[in-house]
Amino acid sequence: MKVLKFGGTSVGTIESLTNVKNIVDNLEEPSIVVVSALGGLTDRLIRNAGAAAKGEIDLNAEMTHISGRHKDIIEALVPEERREEIWNIVNRLLNELSDIYKGLSLIRSLPERTLDLVVSYGERMSSVIVAGILAEAEHHDALEVMRTERWFNKDIADRALTETNIKREFPLPLKRHCVMGGFISRDRDTDEITNLGRGGSDYTAALIAAALNASELEIWTDVDGFLTTDPRIVKTARIIPAMSFVESMELCSYGAKVIYPPTIYPVFHKNIPIKILNTFNPTAPGTLISEMQEKDIPSVCGVSVLGNTGLIAIRGALTANVAEINTRAYNALSRNGIGVLLVGQPGHASDFSIVVPIQDLEKGVRLIEAEFSQELKEGELKEIKGERDMSVIAVVGESIKRINGLGPRLTNTLWRNGIEVKCVSDGASETTIGIVVASSSASEALSLIHESAIERG
Ligand code: ADP
Ligand code: ASP
Ligand code: MG
């Protein structure tokens, strides 16, 4: 049994949904199909919610647009005998959505949970429609299955409870294809509608694949596979035919948008291979992500870039204390729910830097100042400073440790081209070198590093 996930671009139009239907109807065995909202809809639902809360939404025009998109697809692709049934379900959801927007216009505020409720309509509608389009498929409600818990003001999957629910919802062997919306969930304690984070449909599919020991997880998207870098920035990006779980995990945590980062761990843990495939070119071989044997020739697998980060610079530590300060700083952040993206040195042995998501920068600086208040007072540390608008470029490969002098070669390339390297990761990772630059030079740095590490080998 396989799990297939189709992203927003794959379920965005009549043409792309025709491809989805062909792919699924031709499968040899019943499978689970996870779908995103129609392409671009989640962004629109969020924009509308913000506008409604300011009293600036043109509700009729918006609802006509959203309902028109769904109705056109139903009319073109759902067999006539099921059209009314499917439209009635979607129309009821559209009416609820419209009422919520009206409510937001009245109360003139946008509580977080109401935004979660608003965005849930995307996958609730698309999944019902896709189930209606496929030759033989049953619809499953993600809100009855996926559960989250609250963790430092974030919703994260409650994996144990979700796994139990998945096993109950999908008894094996499957009799026919099952379609479920990705991304959406409910809080396990309050039952409120939540979600797994933007791009989270991949994660829904991975949790199902892991819980049911699927033979494979297929992520169907709009490119021919996992590419050596972001094709929207570097036109010479090329397909990676095969890569390891760790390589994909590292590239995705540092910004490769093709898979939502938490997706990989549950399937990696069960050794379930992932394939990245193109809905618009279904016969292309794509990328196989699996446990890979070590390569004979050490090489760089890919390069990615993560923007929206900030750097906490810790200056003037006694050289003898750097390791200890490093550990304390890391712990102070992690204890408070801040995910450290990189720890590295800016070149000076007594300084080091910690990179965190931009939204955590201010809190991070405060936590580090509190942790080291004594050292700052006594002059053992000179300064703690936050710098905004940073990007991390990650150079990833299972065997990069065996490539002599790769880090210095890449940083020299950047310096030679006038790009300041803010810091380089401390070398603790076996598979990744992280290079931090100002976001204004990130695209150029990515192209230069791709050219040096991949195109020229
Ligand atoms: P979906 O709607 O299918 O979930 P996404 O937009 O989330 O699709 O992810 C696919 C997009 O990710 C591609 O269109 C591509 O532009 C972008 N992308 C960024 N980095 C990479 C990469 N290294 N390999 C492939 N695609 C990438
Ligand atoms: N529709 C959601 C989003 O746009 C989830 C997903 O597409 O994976 O983020
Ligand atoms: Mg995606």
CSV table of C-alpha atoms and ligand atoms in Angstrom, one decimal:
chain,number,residue,atom,x,y,z
A,1,MET,CA,0.0,0.0,0.0
A,2,LYS,CA,1.3,3.4,-1.0
A,3,VAL,CA,0.5,6.9,0.2
A,4,LEU,CA,0.4,9.6,-2.4
A,5,LYS,CA,0.3,13.3,-1.7
A,6,PHE,CA,-0.7,15.9,-4.2
A,7,GLY,CA,0.2,19.5,-3.5
A,8,GLY,CA,-1.7,22.7,-4.2
A,9,THR,CA,-0.2,23.0,-7.7
A,10,SER,CA,-1.3,19.5,-8.5
A,11,VAL,CA,-4.9,20.2,-7.5
A,12,GLY,CA,-5.1,23.7,-8.7
A,13,THR,CA,-6.8,23.5,-12.1
A,14,ILE,CA,-9.0,21.2,-14.2
A,15,GLU,CA,-6.0,20.2,-16.3
A,16,SER,CA,-3.8,19.3,-13.3
A,17,LEU,CA,-6.7,17.4,-11.6
A,18,THR,CA,-7.2,15.4,-14.8
A,19,ASN,CA,-3.5,14.3,-14.4
A,20,VAL,CA,-4.2,13.4,-10.7
A,21,LYS,CA,-7.2,11.3,-11.8
A,22,ASN,CA,-5.2,9.5,-14.4
A,23,ILE,CA,-2.3,8.8,-12.0
A,24,VAL,CA,-4.6,7.5,-9.2
A,25,ASP,CA,-7.1,5.6,-11.4
A,26,ASN,CA,-4.2,3.7,-13.0
A,27,LEU,CA,-2.7,2.5,-9.7
A,28,GLU,CA,-2.6,-1.3,-9.3
A,29,GLU,CA,-3.7,-1.4,-5.6
A,30,PRO,CA,-5.8,0.7,-3.4
A,31,SER,CA,-3.9,3.6,-1.9
A,32,ILE,CA,-4.3,6.6,0.4
A,33,VAL,CA,-4.4,10.0,-1.4
A,34,VAL,CA,-3.6,13.1,0.7
A,35,VAL,CA,-4.4,16.4,-1.0
A,36,SER,CA,-3.7,20.1,-0.3
A,37,ALA,CA,-6.2,23.0,-0.9
A,38,LEU,CA,-6.5,24.2,-4.5
A,39,GLY,CA,-3.3,26.0,-5.4
A,40,GLY,CA,-3.0,29.5,-4.0
A,41,LEU,CA,-6.2,29.2,-2.0
A,42,THR,CA,-4.6,29.0,1.5
A,43,ASP,CA,-2.9,32.3,0.9
A,44,ARG,CA,-6.1,33.8,-0.3
A,45,LEU,CA,-8.1,32.5,2.7
A,46,ILE,CA,-5.5,34.1,5.0
A,47,ARG,CA,-5.5,37.4,3.1
A,48,ASN,CA,-9.3,37.6,3.2
A,49,ALA,CA,-9.3,36.9,7.0
A,50,GLY,CA,-6.9,39.8,7.6
A,51,ALA,CA,-9.0,42.1,5.3
A,52,ALA,CA,-12.3,41.0,7.0
A,53,ALA,CA,-10.9,41.8,10.4
A,54,LYS,CA,-10.1,45.3,9.2
A,55,GLY,CA,-13.5,45.6,7.6
A,56,GLU,CA,-11.9,45.8,4.2
A,57,ILE,CA,-13.1,42.6,2.5
A,58,ASP,CA,-15.3,42.7,-0.6
A,59,LEU,CA,-17.1,39.6,0.6
A,60,ASN,CA,-19.4,39.0,-2.4
A,61,ALA,CA,-16.5,39.3,-4.9
A,62,GLU,CA,-14.3,37.0,-2.8
A,63,MET,CA,-17.0,34.3,-2.2
A,64,THR,CA,-17.9,34.4,-5.9
A,65,HIS,CA,-14.3,33.9,-6.9
A,66,ILE,CA,-13.7,31.0,-4.4
A,67,SER,CA,-17.0,29.3,-5.1
A,68,GLY,CA,-16.5,29.7,-8.8
A,69,ARG,CA,-13.1,27.9,-8.8
A,70,HIS,CA,-14.5,25.0,-6.9
A,71,LYS,CA,-17.7,24.8,-8.9
A,72,ASP,CA,-15.9,24.9,-12.3
A,73,ILE,CA,-13.8,21.9,-11.2
A,74,ILE,CA,-16.8,20.0,-9.9
A,75,GLU,CA,-18.7,20.6,-13.2
A,76,ALA,CA,-15.8,19.6,-15.4
A,77,LEU,CA,-14.6,16.5,-13.5
A,78,VAL,CA,-17.1,15.0,-11.1
A,79,PRO,CA,-19.3,12.4,-12.9
A,80,GLU,CA,-22.8,13.8,-13.4
A,81,GLU,CA,-24.5,11.4,-11.0
A,82,ARG,CA,-22.4,12.6,-8.1
A,83,ARG,CA,-22.2,16.3,-9.0
A,84,GLU,CA,-25.1,17.6,-6.9
A,85,GLU,CA,-24.0,15.6,-3.8
A,86,ILE,CA,-20.5,16.9,-4.0
A,87,TRP,CA,-21.5,20.5,-4.7
A,88,ASN,CA,-24.0,20.4,-1.8
A,89,ILE,CA,-21.2,19.5,0.6
A,90,VAL,CA,-18.8,22.1,-0.8
A,91,ASN,CA,-21.5,24.8,-0.8
A,92,ARG,CA,-22.4,24.2,2.8
A,93,LEU,CA,-18.7,24.7,3.6
A,94,LEU,CA,-18.6,27.9,1.5
A,95,ASN,CA,-21.6,29.3,3.4
A,96,GLU,CA,-19.9,28.6,6.7
A,97,LEU,CA,-16.7,30.3,5.5
A,98,SER,CA,-18.7,33.3,4.4
A,99,ASP,CA,-20.4,33.6,7.8
A,100,ILE,CA,-17.0,33.5,9.5
A,101,TYR,CA,-15.7,36.3,7.3
A,102,LYS,CA,-18.9,38.3,8.2
A,103,GLY,CA,-18.2,37.6,11.8
A,104,LEU,CA,-14.7,38.8,11.5
A,105,SER,CA,-15.9,42.0,9.9
A,106,LEU,CA,-18.1,42.6,12.8
A,107,ILE,CA,-15.7,41.9,15.6
A,108,ARG,CA,-12.8,43.6,13.8
A,109,SER,CA,-10.2,41.2,15.2
A,110,LEU,CA,-8.6,37.9,14.1
A,111,PRO,CA,-8.1,35.4,16.9
A,112,GLU,CA,-5.4,32.8,16.1
A,113,ARG,CA,-7.9,29.9,16.3
A,114,THR,CA,-10.3,31.7,14.0
A,115,LEU,CA,-7.6,32.0,11.4
A,116,ASP,CA,-6.9,28.2,11.8
A,117,LEU,CA,-10.6,27.6,11.3
A,118,VAL,CA,-10.7,29.8,8.1
A,119,VAL,CA,-7.7,28.0,6.5
A,120,SER,CA,-9.1,24.6,7.2
A,121,TYR,CA,-11.8,25.1,4.6
A,122,GLY,CA,-9.3,24.8,1.8
A,123,GLU,CA,-8.4,21.1,2.4
A,124,ARG,CA,-12.0,20.3,3.6
A,125,MET,CA,-13.3,21.3,0.2
A,126,SER,CA,-10.5,20.0,-2.1
A,127,SER,CA,-10.5,16.6,-0.5
A,128,VAL,CA,-14.3,16.1,-1.0
A,129,ILE,CA,-13.9,17.1,-4.6
A,130,VAL,CA,-10.9,14.9,-5.4
A,131,ALA,CA,-12.7,11.9,-3.8
A,132,GLY,CA,-15.7,12.7,-6.1
A,133,ILE,CA,-13.4,12.9,-9.2
A,134,LEU,CA,-11.6,9.6,-8.8
A,135,ALA,CA,-13.2,6.5,-10.3
A,136,GLU,CA,-13.6,4.7,-7.0
A,137,ALA,CA,-12.6,6.4,-3.8
A,138,GLU,CA,-14.0,7.2,-0.4
A,139,HIS,CA,-13.5,10.4,1.5
A,140,HIS,CA,-12.0,10.5,5.0
A,141,ASP,CA,-12.2,13.5,7.3
A,142,ALA,CA,-8.8,14.6,8.5
A,143,LEU,CA,-10.4,16.4,11.4
A,144,GLU,CA,-11.4,13.0,12.8
A,145,VAL,CA,-7.9,11.7,12.5
A,146,MET,CA,-5.0,14.2,12.9
A,147,ARG,CA,-4.4,15.5,16.4
A,148,THR,CA,-2.1,18.3,17.7
A,149,GLU,CA,-0.9,19.4,21.1
A,150,ARG,CA,0.3,22.9,22.2
A,151,TRP,CA,4.0,23.4,22.6
A,152,PHE,CA,5.5,26.8,23.3
A,153,ASN,CA,2.6,28.6,21.5
A,154,LYS,CA,2.9,26.3,18.5
A,155,ASP,CA,0.7,23.3,17.5
A,156,ILE,CA,2.7,20.2,16.9
A,157,ALA,CA,1.4,16.8,15.9
A,158,ASP,CA,0.5,14.4,18.8
A,159,ARG,CA,2.1,11.5,17.0
A,160,ALA,CA,1.0,8.7,19.3
A,161,LEU,CA,-2.7,9.7,19.3
A,162,THR,CA,-2.6,10.4,15.6
A,163,GLU,CA,-1.1,7.0,14.9
A,164,THR,CA,-3.9,5.3,16.9
A,165,ASN,CA,-6.5,7.3,15.0
A,166,ILE,CA,-4.9,6.5,11.6
A,167,LYS,CA,-4.9,2.8,12.3
A,168,ARG,CA,-8.6,2.9,13.3
A,169,GLU,CA,-9.6,5.1,10.3
A,170,PHE,CA,-7.8,3.0,7.7
A,171,PRO,CA,-8.0,-0.7,8.5
A,172,LEU,CA,-5.8,-2.8,6.2
A,173,PRO,CA,-6.0,-4.1,3.6
A,174,LEU,CA,-7.7,-1.1,2.0
A,175,LYS,CA,-10.7,-2.0,-0.2
A,176,ARG,CA,-10.5,1.1,-2.4
A,177,HIS,CA,-8.6,4.4,-2.6
A,178,CYS,CA,-9.1,6.7,0.4
A,179,VAL,CA,-8.8,10.5,0.0
A,180,MET,CA,-8.1,12.8,2.9
A,181,GLY,CA,-7.2,16.5,3.2
A,182,GLY,CA,-3.7,17.2,4.4
A,183,PHE,CA,-2.5,20.0,6.8
A,184,ILE,CA,-5.6,20.2,9.0
A,185,SER,CA,-6.1,18.7,12.5
A,186,ARG,CA,-7.7,19.3,15.8
A,187,ASP,CA,-6.2,20.1,19.2
A,188,ARG,CA,-6.3,16.9,21.3
A,189,ASP,CA,-7.4,18.8,24.5
A,190,THR,CA,-9.8,21.5,23.2
A,191,ASP,CA,-11.0,19.9,20.0
A,192,GLU,CA,-10.5,23.2,18.2
A,193,ILE,CA,-9.4,23.1,14.6
A,194,THR,CA,-5.6,23.5,14.1
A,195,ASN,CA,-3.1,22.7,11.5
A,196,LEU,CA,0.4,21.3,11.1
A,197,GLY,CA,1.9,24.5,9.7
A,198,ARG,CA,2.2,25.9,6.1
A,199,GLY,CA,3.1,23.2,3.7
A,200,GLY,CA,2.0,20.6,6.3
A,201,SER,CA,0.1,18.2,3.9
A,202,ASP,CA,3.4,16.5,3.2
A,203,TYR,CA,3.6,15.8,7.0
A,204,THR,CA,0.0,14.4,7.1
A,205,ALA,CA,0.9,12.0,4.3
A,206,ALA,CA,4.1,10.9,6.1
A,207,LEU,CA,2.3,10.3,9.4
A,208,ILE,CA,-0.1,8.0,7.6
A,209,ALA,CA,2.6,6.2,5.7
A,210,ALA,CA,4.6,5.6,8.9
A,211,ALA,CA,1.5,4.5,10.9
A,212,LEU,CA,0.4,2.0,8.3
A,213,ASN,CA,3.9,0.8,7.3
A,214,ALA,CA,3.3,1.8,3.7
A,215,SER,CA,5.6,0.5,1.0
A,216,GLU,CA,6.3,4.0,-0.3
A,217,LEU,CA,5.4,7.7,0.2
A,218,GLU,CA,5.0,9.6,-3.1
A,219,ILE,CA,5.1,13.4,-3.0
A,220,TRP,CA,3.6,14.6,-6.3
A,221,THR,CA,4.4,18.2,-7.1
A,222,ASP,CA,5.2,20.5,-10.1
A,223,VAL,CA,8.9,19.8,-10.7
A,224,ASP,CA,10.6,16.7,-12.0
A,225,GLY,CA,12.2,15.8,-8.6
A,226,PHE,CA,14.3,17.1,-5.8
A,227,LEU,CA,16.7,19.6,-7.4
A,228,THR,CA,20.3,20.5,-6.5
A,229,THR,CA,19.0,23.9,-5.5
A,230,ASP,CA,16.0,26.2,-5.7
A,231,PRO,CA,15.1,26.4,-9.4
A,232,ARG,CA,13.3,29.7,-8.9
A,233,ILE,CA,16.7,31.2,-7.9
A,234,VAL,CA,19.3,29.2,-9.9
A,235,LYS,CA,18.2,28.2,-13.4
A,236,THR,CA,21.0,25.6,-13.7
A,237,ALA,CA,19.6,23.4,-10.8
A,238,ARG,CA,19.4,19.8,-11.8
A,239,ILE,CA,17.5,16.7,-10.7
A,240,ILE,CA,19.0,14.6,-7.9
A,241,PRO,CA,18.1,11.0,-9.0
A,242,ALA,CA,18.7,9.5,-5.5
A,243,MET,CA,19.6,10.9,-2.1
A,244,SER,CA,19.6,9.8,1.5
A,245,PHE,CA,17.0,10.6,4.1
A,246,VAL,CA,19.5,12.7,6.0
A,247,GLU,CA,20.4,14.7,2.9
A,248,SER,CA,16.8,15.5,2.2
A,249,MET,CA,16.1,16.3,5.8
A,250,GLU,CA,19.0,18.7,6.0
A,251,LEU,CA,18.2,20.4,2.7
A,252,CYS,CA,14.5,20.8,3.7
A,253,SER,CA,15.3,22.1,7.1
A,254,TYR,CA,17.4,24.8,5.4
A,255,GLY,CA,14.7,26.0,3.0
A,256,ALA,CA,14.3,23.5,0.2
A,257,LYS,CA,10.6,24.0,-0.2
A,258,VAL,CA,9.9,20.8,-2.0
A,259,ILE,CA,9.1,18.9,1.3
A,260,TYR,CA,7.9,20.3,4.6
A,261,PRO,CA,10.8,19.5,7.0
A,262,PRO,CA,9.1,17.4,9.7
A,263,THR,CA,7.8,15.1,7.0
A,264,ILE,CA,10.9,13.1,6.6
A,265,TYR,CA,11.6,11.9,10.1
A,266,PRO,CA,8.6,9.5,10.6
A,267,VAL,CA,9.2,7.7,7.3
A,268,PHE,CA,13.0,7.7,7.8
A,269,HIS,CA,12.4,6.0,11.2
A,270,LYS,CA,10.4,3.2,9.5
A,271,ASN,CA,12.7,3.1,6.4
A,272,ILE,CA,9.9,3.9,4.0
A,273,PRO,CA,11.3,5.4,0.8
A,274,ILE,CA,10.0,8.7,-0.5
A,275,LYS,CA,9.6,9.5,-4.1
A,276,ILE,CA,9.3,13.1,-5.5
A,277,LEU,CA,7.3,13.0,-8.7
A,278,ASN,CA,5.9,15.5,-11.2
A,279,THR,CA,2.1,15.5,-11.7
A,280,PHE,CA,2.7,17.3,-15.0
A,281,ASN,CA,5.3,14.8,-16.2
A,282,PRO,CA,4.3,11.5,-14.5
A,283,THR,CA,6.6,9.3,-16.4
A,284,ALA,CA,9.8,11.2,-15.4
A,285,PRO,CA,11.8,9.0,-12.9
A,286,GLY,CA,11.8,11.7,-10.2
A,287,THR,CA,13.9,11.4,-7.0
A,288,LEU,CA,14.2,8.4,-4.7
A,289,ILE,CA,14.9,9.3,-1.1
A,290,SER,CA,16.0,6.2,0.9
A,291,GLU,CA,18.7,4.9,3.2
A,292,MET,CA,21.7,5.2,0.9
A,293,GLN,CA,25.0,3.4,0.9
A,294,GLU,CA,28.1,5.6,1.1
A,295,LYS,CA,29.2,6.9,-2.3
A,296,ASP,CA,32.6,6.1,-3.7
A,297,ILE,CA,33.3,9.6,-4.7
A,298,PRO,CA,32.5,12.2,-2.1
A,299,SER,CA,30.2,14.9,-3.6
A,300,VAL,CA,27.8,17.6,-2.6
A,301,CYS,CA,24.2,16.5,-3.0
A,302,GLY,CA,22.5,19.9,-3.0
A,303,VAL,CA,22.5,23.5,-1.7
A,304,SER,CA,19.6,25.3,-0.1
A,305,VAL,CA,18.9,28.7,1.4
A,306,LEU,CA,16.9,29.6,4.4
A,307,GLY,CA,15.9,33.3,4.8
A,308,ASN,CA,14.1,35.0,7.6
A,309,THR,CA,16.7,34.3,10.2
A,310,GLY,CA,18.5,36.4,12.7
A,311,LEU,CA,22.0,36.1,14.2
A,312,ILE,CA,22.8,36.4,17.8
A,313,ALA,CA,26.5,37.5,18.0
A,314,ILE,CA,28.3,36.7,21.3
A,315,ARG,CA,31.5,38.7,21.4
A,316,GLY,CA,34.6,38.6,23.5
A,317,ALA,CA,34.5,35.2,25.2
A,318,LEU,CA,37.7,34.0,26.7
A,319,THR,CA,39.0,31.5,24.2
A,320,ALA,CA,39.1,28.8,26.9
A,321,ASN,CA,35.4,29.3,27.7
A,322,VAL,CA,34.0,29.2,24.2
A,323,ALA,CA,32.8,25.6,24.3
A,324,GLU,CA,31.1,26.1,27.7
A,325,ILE,CA,29.5,29.3,26.7
A,326,ASN,CA,28.4,27.8,23.5
A,327,THR,CA,26.6,24.9,25.3
A,328,ARG,CA,25.0,27.2,27.9
A,329,ALA,CA,23.7,29.5,25.1
A,330,TYR,CA,22.3,26.6,23.1
A,331,ASN,CA,20.6,25.2,26.2
A,332,ALA,CA,19.1,28.5,27.2
A,333,LEU,CA,17.4,28.9,23.8
A,334,SER,CA,16.3,25.3,23.5
A,335,ARG,CA,14.8,25.2,27.0
A,336,ASN,CA,12.6,28.1,25.9
A,337,GLY,CA,11.3,26.5,22.7
A,338,ILE,CA,13.7,28.3,20.3
A,339,GLY,CA,15.1,26.1,17.6
A,340,VAL,CA,18.7,26.9,17.0
A,341,LEU,CA,19.4,26.7,13.3
A,342,LEU,CA,23.2,27.0,13.4
A,343,VAL,CA,26.0,27.7,15.8
A,344,GLY,CA,29.2,29.0,14.2
A,345,GLN,CA,32.2,31.2,14.3
A,346,PRO,CA,32.5,34.5,12.5
A,347,GLY,CA,36.2,34.2,12.1
A,348,HIS,CA,37.4,35.5,15.4
A,349,ALA,CA,38.3,32.8,17.9
A,350,SER,CA,36.7,34.6,20.8
A,351,ASP,CA,33.4,35.3,19.1
A,352,PHE,CA,30.6,33.0,18.0
A,353,SER,CA,27.2,33.3,16.6
A,354,ILE,CA,23.9,31.5,16.9
A,355,VAL,CA,21.3,31.7,14.1
A,356,VAL,CA,17.6,31.5,15.0
A,357,PRO,CA,14.3,32.1,13.2
A,358,ILE,CA,13.7,35.8,12.9
A,359,GLN,CA,10.6,35.8,15.0
A,360,ASP,CA,12.7,34.4,17.9
A,361,LEU,CA,15.5,36.9,17.6
A,362,GLU,CA,14.5,39.4,20.2
A,363,LYS,CA,13.5,36.8,22.7
A,364,GLY,CA,16.7,34.9,22.0
A,365,VAL,CA,18.9,38.0,22.6
A,366,ARG,CA,17.0,38.6,25.9
A,367,LEU,CA,17.5,35.0,27.0
A,368,ILE,CA,21.2,35.0,26.2
A,369,GLU,CA,21.7,38.3,28.0
A,370,ALA,CA,19.9,36.9,31.1
A,371,GLU,CA,22.0,33.7,30.9
A,372,PHE,CA,25.2,35.6,30.8
A,373,SER,CA,24.3,38.6,32.9
A,374,GLN,CA,27.1,37.9,35.4
A,375,GLU,CA,29.8,37.5,32.6
A,376,LEU,CA,28.6,40.6,30.9
A,377,LYS,CA,28.8,42.6,34.2
A,378,GLU,CA,32.2,41.3,35.0
A,379,GLY,CA,33.6,41.9,31.5
A,380,GLU,CA,34.2,38.2,30.7
A,381,LEU,CA,31.9,38.7,27.7
A,382,LYS,CA,32.0,41.9,25.8
A,383,GLU,CA,28.7,42.1,23.9
A,384,ILE,CA,25.6,40.3,22.8
A,385,LYS,CA,24.0,41.6,19.7
A,386,GLY,CA,21.1,40.7,17.4
A,387,GLU,CA,21.4,41.1,13.6
A,388,ARG,CA,18.4,40.8,11.4
A,389,ASP,CA,17.9,39.9,7.7
A,390,MET,CA,20.2,36.9,7.7
A,391,SER,CA,20.1,33.8,5.4
A,392,VAL,CA,21.7,30.5,5.9
A,393,ILE,CA,23.1,28.7,2.9
A,394,ALA,CA,23.4,24.9,3.5
A,395,VAL,CA,25.8,22.8,1.6
A,396,VAL,CA,24.7,19.2,2.1
A,397,GLY,CA,26.1,15.7,1.2
A,398,GLU,CA,26.6,12.5,3.2
A,399,SER,CA,30.3,12.5,2.3
A,400,ILE,CA,31.2,16.2,2.3
A,401,LYS,CA,33.4,15.7,5.3
A,402,ARG,CA,35.7,13.8,2.9
A,403,ILE,CA,36.0,16.7,0.5
A,404,ASN,CA,39.2,18.4,1.4
A,405,GLY,CA,38.9,22.1,2.2
A,406,LEU,CA,35.4,22.5,0.9
A,407,GLY,CA,34.2,25.1,3.6
A,408,PRO,CA,37.2,27.4,3.1
A,409,ARG,CA,36.9,27.1,-0.7
A,410,LEU,CA,33.3,28.2,-0.7
A,411,THR,CA,33.7,31.0,1.8
A,412,ASN,CA,36.7,32.3,-0.3
A,413,THR,CA,34.5,32.2,-3.4
A,414,LEU,CA,32.0,34.5,-1.6
A,415,TRP,CA,34.6,36.9,-0.2
A,416,ARG,CA,36.3,37.2,-3.7
A,417,ASN,CA,32.9,38.2,-5.1
A,418,GLY,CA,32.4,40.8,-2.5
A,419,ILE,CA,30.0,38.9,-0.3
A,420,GLU,CA,30.6,39.1,3.4
A,421,VAL,CA,30.4,35.8,5.2
A,422,LYS,CA,28.8,36.5,8.6
A,423,CYS,CA,29.6,33.1,10.0
A,424,VAL,CA,30.2,29.5,9.1
A,425,SER,CA,28.8,26.5,11.1
A,426,ASP,CA,31.1,25.0,13.6
A,427,GLY,CA,31.7,21.7,11.8
A,428,ALA,CA,29.7,19.5,14.3
A,429,SER,CA,27.5,18.2,11.5
A,430,GLU,CA,28.7,15.3,9.4
A,431,THR,CA,26.6,16.3,6.4
A,432,THR,CA,26.1,20.0,6.3
A,433,ILE,CA,28.2,23.2,6.1
A,434,GLY,CA,26.1,26.3,6.9
A,435,ILE,CA,27.2,29.7,5.6
A,436,VAL,CA,25.5,32.8,6.9
A,437,VAL,CA,25.2,35.9,4.7
A,438,ALA,CA,23.0,39.0,4.7
A,439,SER,CA,19.7,38.2,3.0
A,440,SER,CA,20.4,40.9,0.4
A,441,SER,CA,23.2,38.8,-1.0
A,442,ALA,CA,21.6,35.4,-0.5
A,443,SER,CA,20.5,34.7,-4.1
A,444,GLU,CA,23.9,35.6,-5.5
A,445,ALA,CA,25.7,33.6,-2.8
A,446,LEU,CA,23.5,30.6,-3.6
A,447,SER,CA,24.3,30.8,-7.3
A,448,LEU,CA,28.0,31.1,-6.6
A,449,ILE,CA,28.1,28.2,-4.2
A,450,HIS,CA,26.0,26.0,-6.5
A,451,GLU,CA,28.3,26.7,-9.4
A,452,SER,CA,31.4,26.0,-7.3
A,453,ALA,CA,30.2,23.0,-5.3
A,454,ILE,CA,27.9,21.3,-7.9
A,455,GLU,CA,28.3,22.5,-11.4
A,456,ARG,CA,32.1,22.4,-11.2
A,457,GLY,CA,32.0,19.4,-8.8
B,1,ADP,P1,3.3,21.7,-3.6
B,1,ADP,O1,2.2,22.6,-3.9
B,1,ADP,O2,3.3,20.5,-4.5
B,1,ADP,O3,3.4,21.3,-2.1
B,1,ADP,P2,5.6,23.4,-3.2
B,1,ADP,O4,5.4,24.7,-3.8
B,1,ADP,O5,5.4,23.3,-1.7
B,1,ADP,O6,4.6,22.4,-4.0
B,1,ADP,O7,7.0,22.8,-3.5
B,1,ADP,C1,7.4,22.6,-4.8
B,1,ADP,C2,8.3,23.8,-5.2
B,1,ADP,O8,9.4,23.9,-4.4
B,1,ADP,C3,8.8,23.7,-6.6
B,1,ADP,O9,7.9,24.3,-7.5
B,1,ADP,C4,10.1,24.5,-6.6
B,1,ADP,O10,10.0,25.8,-7.2
B,1,ADP,C5,10.4,24.7,-5.1
B,1,ADP,N1,11.7,24.2,-4.7
B,1,ADP,C6,12.6,24.9,-3.9
B,1,ADP,N2,13.7,24.3,-3.7
B,1,ADP,C7,13.6,23.1,-4.4
B,1,ADP,C8,14.5,22.0,-4.6
B,1,ADP,N3,15.7,21.9,-4.1
B,1,ADP,N4,14.0,21.0,-5.4
B,1,ADP,C9,12.8,21.0,-6.0
B,1,ADP,N5,11.9,22.1,-5.8
B,1,ADP,C10,12.3,23.1,-5.0
B,2,ASP,N1,-2.6,24.2,1.9
B,2,ASP,C1,-1.6,24.3,2.9
B,2,ASP,C2,-0.6,25.4,2.6
B,2,ASP,O1,-0.8,26.1,1.5
B,2,ASP,C3,-0.9,23.0,3.2
B,2,ASP,C4,-0.1,22.5,2.0
B,2,ASP,O2,-0.3,22.9,0.9
B,2,ASP,O3,0.7,21.6,2.3
B,2,ASP,O4,0.3,25.7,3.3
B,3,MG,MG,4.4,22.0,-0.4
